[in-house]
């Protein structure tokens, strides 16, 4: 891969990592509700999960899904259900780092947020587009590994910024009424990220 191609890949990784999507909205809500320290495992999980998804798509999973549409539909349904469950949890949260109405609220773990990437509609769209545009047929494995490494390096600080923005909102959200409306808005926006999949 030439330097120009690598720079184009890194720019693409930055734009797709920093723009709103289900994972970034969850990080914003988690940073606001739980603080940065408790959100770091979720940040790590998103980067690990997306890198693993990118690797799998680059090594042929995308072709398998195209060959078996039922598997693709199953992933979409599972992803939609899980995303709506997370939106429900966020929307019910009423105290910073506290009770969500059904017990102790907590941010997603590393493994939960990594697994979420496998049912995240934006993650699939980005992974498929990235491999279609940037993978090299002349060196498929090497180019896929380079793409995964570039995305991991760019993705981590980009999504960390979302958790940091949430942290910056904590003082404003100390008022329970503001927190309630913030969490309801985050839940609605998270659910709205399903629209491209349903359209």
mmCIF file of C-alpha atoms in Angstrom:
data_model
loop_
_atom_site.group_PDB
_atom_site.id
_atom_site.type_symbol
_atom_site.label_atom_id
_atom_site.label_comp_id
_atom_site.label_asym_id
_atom_site.label_seq_id
_atom_site.Cartn_x
_atom_site.Cartn_y
_atom_site.Cartn_z
ATOM 1 C CA UNK A 1 0.000 0.000 0.000
ATOM 2 C CA UNK A 2 1.382 3.396 -0.981
ATOM 3 C CA UNK A 3 1.674 6.251 1.519
ATOM 4 C CA UNK A 4 -1.152 8.098 -0.264
ATOM 5 C CA UNK A 5 -3.399 5.028 -0.067
ATOM 6 C CA UNK A 6 -2.546 4.574 3.623
ATOM 7 C CA UNK A 7 -3.336 8.238 4.354
ATOM 8 C CA UNK A 8 -6.651 7.890 2.496
ATOM 9 C CA UNK A 9 -7.432 4.771 4.557
ATOM 10 C CA UNK A 10 -6.593 6.552 7.824
ATOM 11 C CA UNK A 11 -8.768 9.522 6.855
ATOM 12 C CA UNK A 12 -11.627 7.146 6.023
ATOM 13 C CA UNK A 13 -11.085 5.350 9.350
ATOM 14 C CA UNK A 14 -11.168 8.659 11.206
ATOM 15 C CA UNK A 15 -14.348 9.897 9.531
ATOM 16 C CA UNK A 16 -16.200 6.622 10.048
ATOM 17 C CA UNK A 17 -14.963 6.285 13.643
ATOM 18 C CA UNK A 18 -15.703 9.830 14.808
ATOM 19 C CA UNK A 19 -19.155 10.223 13.228
ATOM 20 C CA UNK A 20 -22.289 9.301 15.207
ATOM 21 C CA UNK A 21 -23.395 5.703 15.303
ATOM 22 C CA UNK A 22 -24.740 3.242 17.852
ATOM 23 C CA UNK A 23 -21.369 2.640 19.526
ATOM 24 C CA UNK A 24 -20.482 6.325 19.799
ATOM 25 C CA UNK A 25 -23.898 7.249 21.179
ATOM 26 C CA UNK A 26 -23.552 4.509 23.802
ATOM 27 C CA UNK A 27 -20.123 5.867 24.736
ATOM 28 C CA UNK A 28 -21.490 9.395 25.066
ATOM 29 C CA UNK A 29 -24.262 8.145 27.359
ATOM 30 C CA UNK A 30 -21.872 5.935 29.315
ATOM 31 C CA UNK A 31 -19.321 8.719 29.772
ATOM 32 C CA UNK A 32 -22.075 10.999 31.061
ATOM 33 C CA UNK A 33 -23.657 8.414 33.350
ATOM 34 C CA UNK A 34 -20.610 6.507 34.632
ATOM 35 C CA UNK A 35 -17.568 8.688 33.983
ATOM 36 C CA UNK A 36 -14.548 8.013 31.819
ATOM 37 C CA UNK A 37 -12.799 5.427 33.996
ATOM 38 C CA UNK A 38 -15.816 3.075 34.138
ATOM 39 C CA UNK A 39 -16.401 3.561 30.376
ATOM 40 C CA UNK A 40 -12.852 2.580 29.318
ATOM 41 C CA UNK A 41 -13.660 -1.172 29.081
ATOM 42 C CA UNK A 42 -16.506 -0.304 26.721
ATOM 43 C CA UNK A 43 -14.124 1.812 24.606
ATOM 44 C CA UNK A 44 -11.635 -1.065 24.433
ATOM 45 C CA UNK A 45 -14.397 -3.536 23.586
ATOM 46 C CA UNK A 46 -15.663 -1.462 20.686
ATOM 47 C CA UNK A 47 -12.176 -1.196 19.193
ATOM 48 C CA UNK A 48 -11.460 -4.925 19.694
ATOM 49 C CA UNK A 49 -14.866 -6.002 18.417
ATOM 50 C CA UNK A 50 -14.765 -3.814 15.340
ATOM 51 C CA UNK A 51 -11.206 -4.848 14.488
ATOM 52 C CA UNK A 52 -12.232 -8.513 14.745
ATOM 53 C CA UNK A 53 -15.285 -7.864 12.562
ATOM 54 C CA UNK A 54 -13.158 -6.029 10.006
ATOM 55 C CA UNK A 55 -10.707 -8.934 9.932
ATOM 56 C CA UNK A 56 -13.511 -11.474 9.492
ATOM 57 C CA UNK A 57 -15.128 -9.493 6.662
ATOM 58 C CA UNK A 58 -11.747 -9.069 4.979
ATOM 59 C CA UNK A 59 -11.082 -12.799 5.191
ATOM 60 C CA UNK A 60 -14.397 -13.776 3.619
ATOM 61 C CA UNK A 61 -17.289 -13.430 6.075
ATOM 62 C CA UNK A 62 -18.908 -10.802 3.866
ATOM 63 C CA UNK A 63 -19.019 -13.269 0.968
ATOM 64 C CA UNK A 64 -20.543 -15.915 3.251
ATOM 65 C CA UNK A 65 -23.323 -13.530 4.286
ATOM 66 C CA UNK A 66 -24.011 -12.708 0.640
ATOM 67 C CA UNK A 67 -24.259 -16.444 -0.090
ATOM 68 C CA UNK A 68 -26.620 -17.083 2.863
ATOM 69 C CA UNK A 69 -29.122 -14.214 3.085
ATOM 70 C CA UNK A 70 -30.947 -15.890 6.002
ATOM 71 C CA UNK A 71 -27.797 -15.564 8.128
ATOM 72 C CA UNK A 72 -27.595 -11.884 7.247
ATOM 73 C CA UNK A 73 -31.251 -11.350 8.179
ATOM 74 C CA UNK A 74 -30.696 -13.217 11.456
ATOM 75 C CA UNK A 75 -27.805 -10.904 12.336
ATOM 76 C CA UNK A 76 -29.936 -7.876 11.505
ATOM 77 C CA UNK A 77 -32.793 -9.053 13.725
ATOM 78 C CA UNK A 78 -30.440 -9.912 16.599
ATOM 79 C CA UNK A 79 -28.699 -6.567 16.195
ATOM 80 C CA UNK A 80 -31.957 -4.623 16.185
ATOM 81 C CA UNK A 81 -33.218 -6.440 19.287
ATOM 82 C CA UNK A 82 -29.984 -5.888 21.191
ATOM 83 C CA UNK A 83 -29.756 -2.248 20.177
ATOM 84 C CA UNK A 84 -33.339 -1.617 21.324
ATOM 85 C CA UNK A 85 -32.578 -3.350 24.636
ATOM 86 C CA UNK A 86 -29.588 -1.048 25.154
ATOM 87 C CA UNK A 87 -31.693 1.986 24.228
ATOM 88 C CA UNK A 88 -34.270 0.887 26.822
ATOM 89 C CA UNK A 89 -31.573 0.584 29.506
ATOM 90 C CA UNK A 90 -30.201 4.046 28.722
ATOM 91 C CA UNK A 91 -33.653 5.617 28.592
ATOM 92 C CA UNK A 92 -34.582 4.242 32.025
ATOM 93 C CA UNK A 93 -31.429 5.460 33.761
ATOM 94 C CA UNK A 94 -32.223 8.259 36.199
ATOM 95 C CA UNK A 95 -29.047 8.833 38.236
ATOM 96 C CA UNK A 96 -25.378 9.246 37.389
ATOM 97 C CA UNK A 97 -23.838 5.795 37.739
ATOM 98 C CA UNK A 98 -26.787 4.623 39.783
ATOM 99 C CA UNK A 99 -30.081 2.814 39.561
ATOM 100 C CA UNK A 100 -31.840 2.336 36.221
ATOM 101 C CA UNK A 101 -35.096 1.350 37.862
ATOM 102 C CA UNK A 102 -34.235 -2.345 37.886
ATOM 103 C CA UNK A 103 -31.066 -2.625 39.917
ATOM 104 C CA UNK A 104 -27.538 -1.284 39.760
ATOM 105 C CA UNK A 105 -26.820 0.339 36.395
ATOM 106 C CA UNK A 106 -23.424 -0.312 34.846
ATOM 107 C CA UNK A 107 -21.637 0.347 31.561
ATOM 108 C CA UNK A 108 -21.103 -2.454 29.066
ATOM 109 C CA UNK A 109 -18.150 -4.752 29.664
ATOM 110 C CA UNK A 110 -15.302 -5.266 27.194
ATOM 111 C CA UNK A 111 -16.917 -8.444 25.861
ATOM 112 C CA UNK A 112 -20.447 -7.030 25.667
ATOM 113 C CA UNK A 113 -19.314 -4.021 23.668
ATOM 114 C CA UNK A 114 -17.064 -6.197 21.460
ATOM 115 C CA UNK A 115 -19.970 -8.554 20.759
ATOM 116 C CA UNK A 116 -22.222 -5.592 20.025
ATOM 117 C CA UNK A 117 -20.029 -4.647 17.059
ATOM 118 C CA UNK A 118 -21.083 -7.907 15.397
ATOM 119 C CA UNK A 119 -24.714 -6.787 15.401
ATOM 120 C CA UNK A 120 -24.047 -3.050 14.911
ATOM 121 C CA UNK A 121 -25.438 -1.942 11.511
ATOM 122 C CA UNK A 122 -22.907 0.888 11.119
ATOM 123 C CA UNK A 123 -19.998 -1.447 11.909
ATOM 124 C CA UNK A 124 -21.069 -3.905 9.198
ATOM 125 C CA UNK A 125 -21.536 -1.147 6.618
ATOM 126 C CA UNK A 126 -18.124 0.358 7.409
ATOM 127 C CA UNK A 127 -16.378 -3.032 7.401
ATOM 128 C CA UNK A 128 -17.865 -4.061 4.044
ATOM 129 C CA UNK A 129 -17.124 -0.686 2.436
ATOM 130 C CA UNK A 130 -13.584 -0.578 3.821
ATOM 131 C CA UNK A 131 -12.673 -3.977 2.468
ATOM 132 C CA UNK A 132 -14.297 -3.320 -0.909
ATOM 133 C CA UNK A 133 -12.411 -0.047 -1.358
ATOM 134 C CA UNK A 134 -9.073 -0.577 0.393
ATOM 135 C CA UNK A 135 -8.210 -4.309 0.316
ATOM 136 C CA UNK A 136 -5.757 -5.320 -2.395
ATOM 137 C CA UNK A 137 -6.473 -8.396 -4.539
ATOM 138 C CA UNK A 138 -2.711 -8.698 -5.162
ATOM 139 C CA UNK A 139 -1.927 -9.044 -1.437
ATOM 140 C CA UNK A 140 -5.249 -9.881 0.235
ATOM 141 C CA UNK A 141 -4.049 -11.080 3.656
ATOM 142 C CA UNK A 142 -1.354 -8.419 4.062
ATOM 143 C CA UNK A 143 -3.710 -5.619 3.012
ATOM 144 C CA UNK A 144 -6.485 -6.863 5.341
ATOM 145 C CA UNK A 145 -4.053 -6.968 8.274
ATOM 146 C CA UNK A 146 -2.777 -3.461 7.478
ATOM 147 C CA UNK A 147 -6.352 -2.149 7.221
ATOM 148 C CA UNK A 148 -7.214 -3.705 10.601
ATOM 149 C CA UNK A 149 -4.118 -2.202 12.232
ATOM 150 C CA UNK A 150 -4.818 1.250 10.770
ATOM 151 C CA UNK A 151 -8.429 1.157 11.928
ATOM 152 C CA UNK A 152 -7.494 0.036 15.447
ATOM 153 C CA UNK A 153 -4.957 2.869 15.805
ATOM 154 C CA UNK A 154 -7.376 5.522 14.480
ATOM 155 C CA UNK A 155 -10.558 4.126 16.054
ATOM 156 C CA UNK A 156 -9.431 4.061 19.685
ATOM 157 C CA UNK A 157 -8.788 7.809 20.186
ATOM 158 C CA UNK A 158 -11.753 8.724 17.966
ATOM 159 C CA UNK A 159 -14.295 6.835 20.035
ATOM 160 C CA UNK A 160 -12.567 7.798 23.280
ATOM 161 C CA UNK A 161 -13.471 11.386 22.376
ATOM 162 C CA UNK A 162 -17.168 10.449 22.577
ATOM 163 C CA UNK A 163 -16.758 9.063 26.091
ATOM 164 C CA UNK A 164 -14.805 12.230 26.978
ATOM 165 C CA UNK A 165 -17.654 14.408 25.685
ATOM 166 C CA UNK A 166 -20.017 12.445 27.901
ATOM 167 C CA UNK A 167 -17.721 13.037 30.860
ATOM 168 C CA UNK A 168 -17.738 16.771 30.101
ATOM 169 C CA UNK A 169 -21.540 16.719 30.377
ATOM 170 C CA UNK A 170 -21.603 15.186 33.882
ATOM 171 C CA UNK A 171 -21.714 18.522 35.707
ATOM 172 C CA UNK A 172 -24.643 19.737 33.585
ATOM 173 C CA UNK A 173 -26.412 16.384 34.048
ATOM 174 C CA UNK A 174 -26.110 16.420 37.841
ATOM 175 C CA UNK A 175 -29.636 17.866 37.753
ATOM 176 C CA UNK A 176 -31.951 14.786 37.684
ATOM 177 C CA UNK A 177 -34.391 16.407 35.243
ATOM 178 C CA UNK A 178 -31.620 17.182 32.744
ATOM 179 C CA UNK A 179 -30.195 13.674 33.138
ATOM 180 C CA UNK A 180 -33.608 12.134 32.511
ATOM 181 C CA UNK A 181 -34.085 14.081 29.267
ATOM 182 C CA UNK A 182 -30.494 13.470 28.165
ATOM 183 C CA UNK A 183 -30.889 9.710 28.652
ATOM 184 C CA UNK A 184 -34.256 9.692 26.894
ATOM 185 C CA UNK A 185 -32.715 11.626 23.978
ATOM 186 C CA UNK A 186 -29.737 9.219 23.827
ATOM 187 C CA UNK A 187 -32.115 6.242 23.873
ATOM 188 C CA UNK A 188 -34.187 7.733 21.036
ATOM 189 C CA UNK A 189 -31.085 8.517 18.962
ATOM 190 C CA UNK A 190 -29.699 5.021 19.547
ATOM 191 C CA UNK A 191 -32.984 3.462 18.408
ATOM 192 C CA UNK A 192 -33.017 5.821 15.387
ATOM 193 C CA UNK A 193 -29.699 4.374 14.204
ATOM 194 C CA UNK A 194 -31.763 1.352 13.110
ATOM 195 C CA UNK A 195 -33.424 3.440 10.394
ATOM 196 C CA UNK A 196 -30.872 2.709 7.605
ATOM 197 C CA UNK A 197 -31.256 -1.013 8.261
ATOM 198 C CA UNK A 198 -35.066 -0.818 8.102
ATOM 199 C CA UNK A 199 -35.289 1.554 5.127
#
